[in-house]
C-alpha cells in the first residue's frame, strides 16, 4: 500500500482527469506562459519577448488553449490600434505553487535522471 493516501486520485477514473490536465499544461509552452504571467498583466508582444524561442503562432495557440481552460483571461481595449492584455485568472494562479514544486523536483532530480538515461543507453547498445 502506498504511503501517499491521495495516490488513488491519480488512478481514480483510470487516469483520464490527470492525463487531460498534464496534456494541457505539460506541453512545451503552457507552463512557461503561466509562469511568465505570474503576478503581471502583459501584452502579447511582451510575453513573446519574455519567452525565448516561442513563435507567434505557438504563443497564440497556447494563449487560446489556456483561455479556453479558464487559466488565462484576455482583455481587449477599444483603442486604435487595439490593445490586448493577458493575465492569469484565479484558477490560473492556483497552478503556480504545484508548478514550482514540480520545477524544484525536476531541478533536484534531473542530474540523476540524465545519469540513469546514459547508463541505460550504454547497456542497451
PDB file of C-alpha atoms in Angstrom:
ATOM      1  CA  UNK A   1       0.000   0.000   0.000  1.00  0.00           C
ATOM      2  CA  UNK A   2       1.305   3.441  -0.895  1.00  0.00           C
ATOM      3  CA  UNK A   3       2.281   5.794   1.876  1.00  0.00           C
ATOM      4  CA  UNK A   4       0.534   8.529  -0.115  1.00  0.00           C
ATOM      5  CA  UNK A   5      -3.154   8.266   0.670  1.00  0.00           C
ATOM      6  CA  UNK A   6      -4.119  10.520  -2.212  1.00  0.00           C
ATOM      7  CA  UNK A   7      -2.339   8.487  -4.903  1.00  0.00           C
ATOM      8  CA  UNK A   8      -5.757   6.977  -5.660  1.00  0.00           C
ATOM      9  CA  UNK A   9      -6.639  10.386  -7.155  1.00  0.00           C
ATOM     10  CA  UNK A  10      -4.195   9.610  -9.969  1.00  0.00           C
ATOM     11  CA  UNK A  11      -5.805   6.250 -10.708  1.00  0.00           C
ATOM     12  CA  UNK A  12      -9.362   7.213  -9.742  1.00  0.00           C
ATOM     13  CA  UNK A  13     -11.017   7.498 -13.143  1.00  0.00           C
ATOM     14  CA  UNK A  14      -8.491   5.396 -14.996  1.00  0.00           C
ATOM     15  CA  UNK A  15      -6.227   8.416 -15.131  1.00  0.00           C
ATOM     16  CA  UNK A  16      -8.421  10.419 -17.536  1.00  0.00           C
ATOM     17  CA  UNK A  17      -8.547  13.623 -15.471  1.00  0.00           C
ATOM     18  CA  UNK A  18      -4.843  13.764 -14.723  1.00  0.00           C
ATOM     19  CA  UNK A  19      -3.884  12.835 -18.303  1.00  0.00           C
ATOM     20  CA  UNK A  20      -6.109  15.598 -19.644  1.00  0.00           C
ATOM     21  CA  UNK A  21      -4.547  18.214 -17.377  1.00  0.00           C
ATOM     22  CA  UNK A  22      -0.994  17.001 -17.997  1.00  0.00           C
ATOM     23  CA  UNK A  23      -1.621  17.076 -21.743  1.00  0.00           C
ATOM     24  CA  UNK A  24      -2.715  20.693 -21.387  1.00  0.00           C
ATOM     25  CA  UNK A  25      -0.045  22.069 -19.071  1.00  0.00           C
ATOM     26  CA  UNK A  26       2.678  19.582 -19.969  1.00  0.00           C
ATOM     27  CA  UNK A  27       3.137  20.859 -23.483  1.00  0.00           C
ATOM     28  CA  UNK A  28       6.215  22.841 -24.425  1.00  0.00           C
ATOM     29  CA  UNK A  29       4.874  26.334 -23.708  1.00  0.00           C
ATOM     30  CA  UNK A  30       1.909  26.404 -21.315  1.00  0.00           C
ATOM     31  CA  UNK A  31       3.783  26.397 -18.003  1.00  0.00           C
ATOM     32  CA  UNK A  32       6.221  28.983 -19.356  1.00  0.00           C
ATOM     33  CA  UNK A  33       3.307  31.258 -20.255  1.00  0.00           C
ATOM     34  CA  UNK A  34       1.666  30.716 -16.858  1.00  0.00           C
ATOM     35  CA  UNK A  35       4.936  31.378 -15.005  1.00  0.00           C
ATOM     36  CA  UNK A  36       5.610  34.489 -17.099  1.00  0.00           C
ATOM     37  CA  UNK A  37       2.149  35.879 -16.327  1.00  0.00           C
ATOM     38  CA  UNK A  38       2.546  35.217 -12.594  1.00  0.00           C
ATOM     39  CA  UNK A  39       1.604  38.483 -10.894  1.00  0.00           C
ATOM     40  CA  UNK A  40       1.556  40.505 -14.108  1.00  0.00           C
ATOM     41  CA  UNK A  41      -0.746  41.558 -16.896  1.00  0.00           C
ATOM     42  CA  UNK A  42       1.023  41.583 -20.262  1.00  0.00           C
ATOM     43  CA  UNK A  43       0.599  42.357 -23.889  1.00  0.00           C
ATOM     44  CA  UNK A  44       1.246  39.644 -26.452  1.00  0.00           C
ATOM     45  CA  UNK A  45       4.498  41.205 -27.664  1.00  0.00           C
ATOM     46  CA  UNK A  46       5.840  41.457 -24.118  1.00  0.00           C
ATOM     47  CA  UNK A  47       5.011  37.811 -23.470  1.00  0.00           C
ATOM     48  CA  UNK A  48       6.734  36.795 -26.684  1.00  0.00           C
ATOM     49  CA  UNK A  49       9.862  38.751 -25.718  1.00  0.00           C
ATOM     50  CA  UNK A  50       9.999  37.120 -22.272  1.00  0.00           C
ATOM     51  CA  UNK A  51       9.603  33.552 -23.575  1.00  0.00           C
ATOM     52  CA  UNK A  52      12.649  32.817 -25.718  1.00  0.00           C
ATOM     53  CA  UNK A  53      12.018  30.609 -28.719  1.00  0.00           C
ATOM     54  CA  UNK A  54       8.227  30.757 -28.806  1.00  0.00           C
ATOM     55  CA  UNK A  55       6.823  31.595 -32.225  1.00  0.00           C
ATOM     56  CA  UNK A  56       3.906  33.956 -32.704  1.00  0.00           C
ATOM     57  CA  UNK A  57       1.775  31.030 -33.865  1.00  0.00           C
ATOM     58  CA  UNK A  58       2.593  28.841 -30.853  1.00  0.00           C
ATOM     59  CA  UNK A  59       2.095  31.658 -28.364  1.00  0.00           C
ATOM     60  CA  UNK A  60      -1.283  32.482 -29.923  1.00  0.00           C
ATOM     61  CA  UNK A  61      -2.305  28.831 -29.816  1.00  0.00           C
ATOM     62  CA  UNK A  62      -1.112  28.371 -26.230  1.00  0.00           C
ATOM     63  CA  UNK A  63      -2.892  31.504 -25.014  1.00  0.00           C
ATOM     64  CA  UNK A  64      -6.131  30.389 -26.696  1.00  0.00           C
ATOM     65  CA  UNK A  65      -5.931  26.977 -25.028  1.00  0.00           C
ATOM     66  CA  UNK A  66      -5.163  28.488 -21.623  1.00  0.00           C
ATOM     67  CA  UNK A  67      -8.028  30.955 -22.063  1.00  0.00           C
ATOM     68  CA  UNK A  68     -10.389  28.133 -23.046  1.00  0.00           C
ATOM     69  CA  UNK A  69      -9.339  26.218 -19.920  1.00  0.00           C
ATOM     70  CA  UNK A  70     -10.015  29.280 -17.771  1.00  0.00           C
ATOM     71  CA  UNK A  71      -6.388  29.703 -16.690  1.00  0.00           C
ATOM     72  CA  UNK A  72      -5.743  32.955 -18.587  1.00  0.00           C
ATOM     73  CA  UNK A  73      -8.045  35.872 -19.328  1.00  0.00           C
ATOM     74  CA  UNK A  74      -7.801  38.138 -22.339  1.00  0.00           C
ATOM     75  CA  UNK A  75      -8.666  41.829 -22.082  1.00  0.00           C
ATOM     76  CA  UNK A  76      -9.263  43.843 -25.265  1.00  0.00           C
ATOM     77  CA  UNK A  77      -9.107  47.625 -25.001  1.00  0.00           C
ATOM     78  CA  UNK A  78     -11.046  49.699 -27.531  1.00  0.00           C
ATOM     79  CA  UNK A  79      -8.131  51.756 -28.768  1.00  0.00           C
ATOM     80  CA  UNK A  80      -6.549  52.372 -32.130  1.00  0.00           C
ATOM     81  CA  UNK A  81      -4.637  50.202 -32.642  1.00  0.00           C
ATOM     82  CA  UNK A  82      -6.436  47.717 -30.372  1.00  0.00           C
ATOM     83  CA  UNK A  83      -4.563  46.739 -27.235  1.00  0.00           C
ATOM     84  CA  UNK A  84      -4.869  43.212 -25.851  1.00  0.00           C
ATOM     85  CA  UNK A  85      -3.516  42.110 -22.485  1.00  0.00           C
ATOM     86  CA  UNK A  86      -3.397  38.711 -20.820  1.00  0.00           C
ATOM     87  CA  UNK A  87      -3.356  37.765 -17.165  1.00  0.00           C
ATOM     88  CA  UNK A  88      -3.823  34.687 -15.019  1.00  0.00           C
ATOM     89  CA  UNK A  89      -7.288  34.006 -13.686  1.00  0.00           C
ATOM     90  CA  UNK A  90      -7.853  32.994 -10.075  1.00  0.00           C
ATOM     91  CA  UNK A  91      -7.721  29.365 -11.221  1.00  0.00           C
ATOM     92  CA  UNK A  92      -4.554  30.021 -13.205  1.00  0.00           C
ATOM     93  CA  UNK A  93      -2.863  31.479 -10.138  1.00  0.00           C
ATOM     94  CA  UNK A  94      -3.545  28.253  -8.222  1.00  0.00           C
ATOM     95  CA  UNK A  95      -1.323  26.447 -10.731  1.00  0.00           C
ATOM     96  CA  UNK A  96       1.806  28.385  -9.719  1.00  0.00           C
ATOM     97  CA  UNK A  97       2.514  26.566  -6.444  1.00  0.00           C
ATOM     98  CA  UNK A  98       2.272  22.992  -7.812  1.00  0.00           C
ATOM     99  CA  UNK A  99       4.201  24.036 -10.924  1.00  0.00           C
ATOM    100  CA  UNK A 100       7.014  25.468  -8.792  1.00  0.00           C
ATOM    101  CA  UNK A 101       7.039  22.287  -6.695  1.00  0.00           C
ATOM    102  CA  UNK A 102       7.338  20.214  -9.868  1.00  0.00           C
ATOM    103  CA  UNK A 103      10.087  22.511 -11.181  1.00  0.00           C
ATOM    104  CA  UNK A 104      12.015  22.150  -7.916  1.00  0.00           C
ATOM    105  CA  UNK A 105      11.703  18.372  -8.150  1.00  0.00           C
ATOM    106  CA  UNK A 106      12.928  18.470 -11.762  1.00  0.00           C
ATOM    107  CA  UNK A 107      15.950  20.630 -10.944  1.00  0.00           C
ATOM    108  CA  UNK A 108      16.859  18.435  -7.973  1.00  0.00           C
ATOM    109  CA  UNK A 109      16.456  15.102  -9.779  1.00  0.00           C
ATOM    110  CA  UNK A 110      17.454  15.927 -13.344  1.00  0.00           C
ATOM    111  CA  UNK A 111      21.158  15.063 -12.854  1.00  0.00           C
ATOM    112  CA  UNK A 112      20.173  11.603 -11.546  1.00  0.00           C
ATOM    113  CA  UNK A 113      17.713  11.084 -14.377  1.00  0.00           C
ATOM    114  CA  UNK A 114      20.271  12.076 -17.012  1.00  0.00           C
ATOM    115  CA  UNK A 115      22.864   9.763 -15.423  1.00  0.00           C
ATOM    116  CA  UNK A 116      20.336   6.904 -15.373  1.00  0.00           C
ATOM    117  CA  UNK A 117      19.406   7.517 -19.005  1.00  0.00           C
ATOM    118  CA  UNK A 118      23.069   7.473 -20.007  1.00  0.00           C
ATOM    119  CA  UNK A 119      23.672   4.201 -18.107  1.00  0.00           C
ATOM    120  CA  UNK A 120      20.577   2.628 -19.628  1.00  0.00           C
ATOM    121  CA  UNK A 121      21.508   3.705 -23.162  1.00  0.00           C
ATOM    122  CA  UNK A 122      25.015   2.249 -22.787  1.00  0.00           C
ATOM    123  CA  UNK A 123      23.582  -1.025 -21.500  1.00  0.00           C
ATOM    124  CA  UNK A 124      21.064  -1.278 -24.353  1.00  0.00           C
ATOM    125  CA  UNK A 125      23.632  -0.915 -27.141  1.00  0.00           C
TER     126      UNK A 125
END
